[in-house]
């Protein structure tokens, strides 16, 4: 008999199918590179312009943040359009526009319904090649970016990241912050910005990437029309110095106003195109990717020295860093570092098993598949190949190297690169803590509908077969959250969900993690204000394993005392970490003030008192009350054969204990008032909160439109507060939603000197809407954007399964996406005005200002 194919050969065959998908690559006479990928899996397109310039290319202006400054400016006006017209046009066509800057590139992108692809091409060509950089906008945006720099200074993770790059790199421009140093950035002039724009934003330095269900002929014509007319220009090379080899350990330890210690160990490594890059990537996977990884098990689970730990190989250009990061209590920061180094020495000596390497390779295969879930993800993959690597087919070469790896290869790169003389150690610690030095035919479009089955015990099964991508997602959801928790046990359902994904009577937590990570899958919990549950995602051939893990978790949880303490400590550490973010601190305080004694006063993750009080008895009681058939919905989306899988799904659900759905509710009694919260920060955050409708309310969809009206780059609120007056870096609305009631709130990040002006503008905008000042054009843009957002939010199996499962749990139609557009279109100007008059009443408002 012939030998069965190996796992690697099966995975290679799987990837070969994806690599055969045609990519149309060509170059215009002016030097612009074009990459087109026609994909009809979803009726959307992603149009991206990759500018081959980032912070490392700023030459004599290094450290000034010119690349990032330009990113902010390119949508402020062109030779043909005023600034507001760009974002308004995008929203009028249901699109989403954004941009980002990194060390080596600046990317502008519009995700849009496929029929409007040529509109996105026109807009991006206009912005990248014909921006005017209006003087008044340059001045306003400088203030906005200064606020953004202040936000970075308030973020301990950002501060630690900058400390790492400044310490690990001595010559390479990676040591300079992408956003720029505050004083150097503040000295920029419009002339500096204009000169940099004219020098670097030329067609022969751009790559246009388009992926989606577009009309190829129309798109080619639009590219020629809008990009082809710009002339090729001279483009001087920018010298990026190589980083000299590090000869000895380097340390940088910060002591500041934080609650927990963040730390990292970094080693210099070569860039992405180096032959050792795949081995270094797999070494990072093996050491610190997932709950079954070596460092997670040894340093977190066994030694109990850290709350989280992971590893990554960051290698974007000619040099990079292998980085192990962790979160620990201050007194355990140094013992954790020493334990990590001992473990690395042990592995370098003993080696890594073939099984562990196979798991990492499967994870890489799964990641390659997952990159293709959305049009935006595919376009980003192509852009990175062309701009960063210089070869759009690089992934084929990469995986050919990957599939040849042996455990000895990982041991070799470990001994070569993870050595003491290449080590850089950084940490951020609480003030006062001890200083520790040291061309195939496209498949037909898949149906977005779920079929629904109700079992005799009341459990519901939702099914959506979709063969577009070899990917399968299972989402098991239960009604739950703060409303179903005892008053002194806040965080109970979130902690219950966490423990369900850990130890069972059949497997230890490590065995669970190893089993799913060996096949490159994921198995995790989720929890929120109104629900919780489990999710599993795998390649199609591993469906039985995913279902087995989910069944074990729900039917046979172990609830070990030691596990409870580990996860409780981790949850408490996460609470402490959240207190280092001023926006999160403000949001927590706002909830407390607004909700009073209501369960929603505390976020679904719980508080210190509640988490500390939770016992095994509480967990078992919650299990018996909530993990019952009438409270369970299992949604399955992706590549599966219903005839084979559905009987197994039914058999699992039939074993759930009988019981009714959780229906706990409580009225919200708002306690209005104005409050000040002082925090040792650089910026001020303004919050205004009002009662709002719940998911089941008749005017919930009006709240959707209202939220869109006050948010986004083309909203009147954003234009007034940020663009015209430069009062805030961010300003928008958001919601906390229950089933029957909710909270609608506004928030803005500003300076301590100008928060009162922001409050005035918020009140003026609310009054405008209450007085019927919203225009038909504003309403139409909101409606178009919401409808397009719904479509774009349903591209992945996981997103569709999540939406369908939660709809079923909340008592909404499983396939409510079908009527979503009609309900949004039914919202009138009068309805928006009535909504604002009903809910945004000053005598029911909670206002909170967090400031230094």
Coordinates of C-alpha atoms in Angstrom, one line a residue, residues 38 44 47 67 84 100 139 181 300 340 501 587 654-656 746 826:
X38 CA -9.6 39.5 -8.5
X44 CA -16.0 44.3 -1.4
X47 CA -7.6 49.6 -2.6
X67 CA 6.4 60.6 7.2
X84 CA -13.8 67.3 4.0
X100 CA -0.7 54.2 8.8
X139 CA -0.8 74.2 11.6
X181 CA 10.6 63.5 19.0
X300 CA 3.8 31.1 33.9
X340 CA 13.7 32.7 31.2
X501 CA -10.8 26.7 28.1
X587 CA -14.2 54.9 31.3
X654 CA -27.7 16.6 23.4
X655 CA -25.4 15.9 26.3
X656 CA -25.9 19.4 27.8
X746 CA -19.1 60.9 24.2
X826 CA -35.9 53.6 7.6

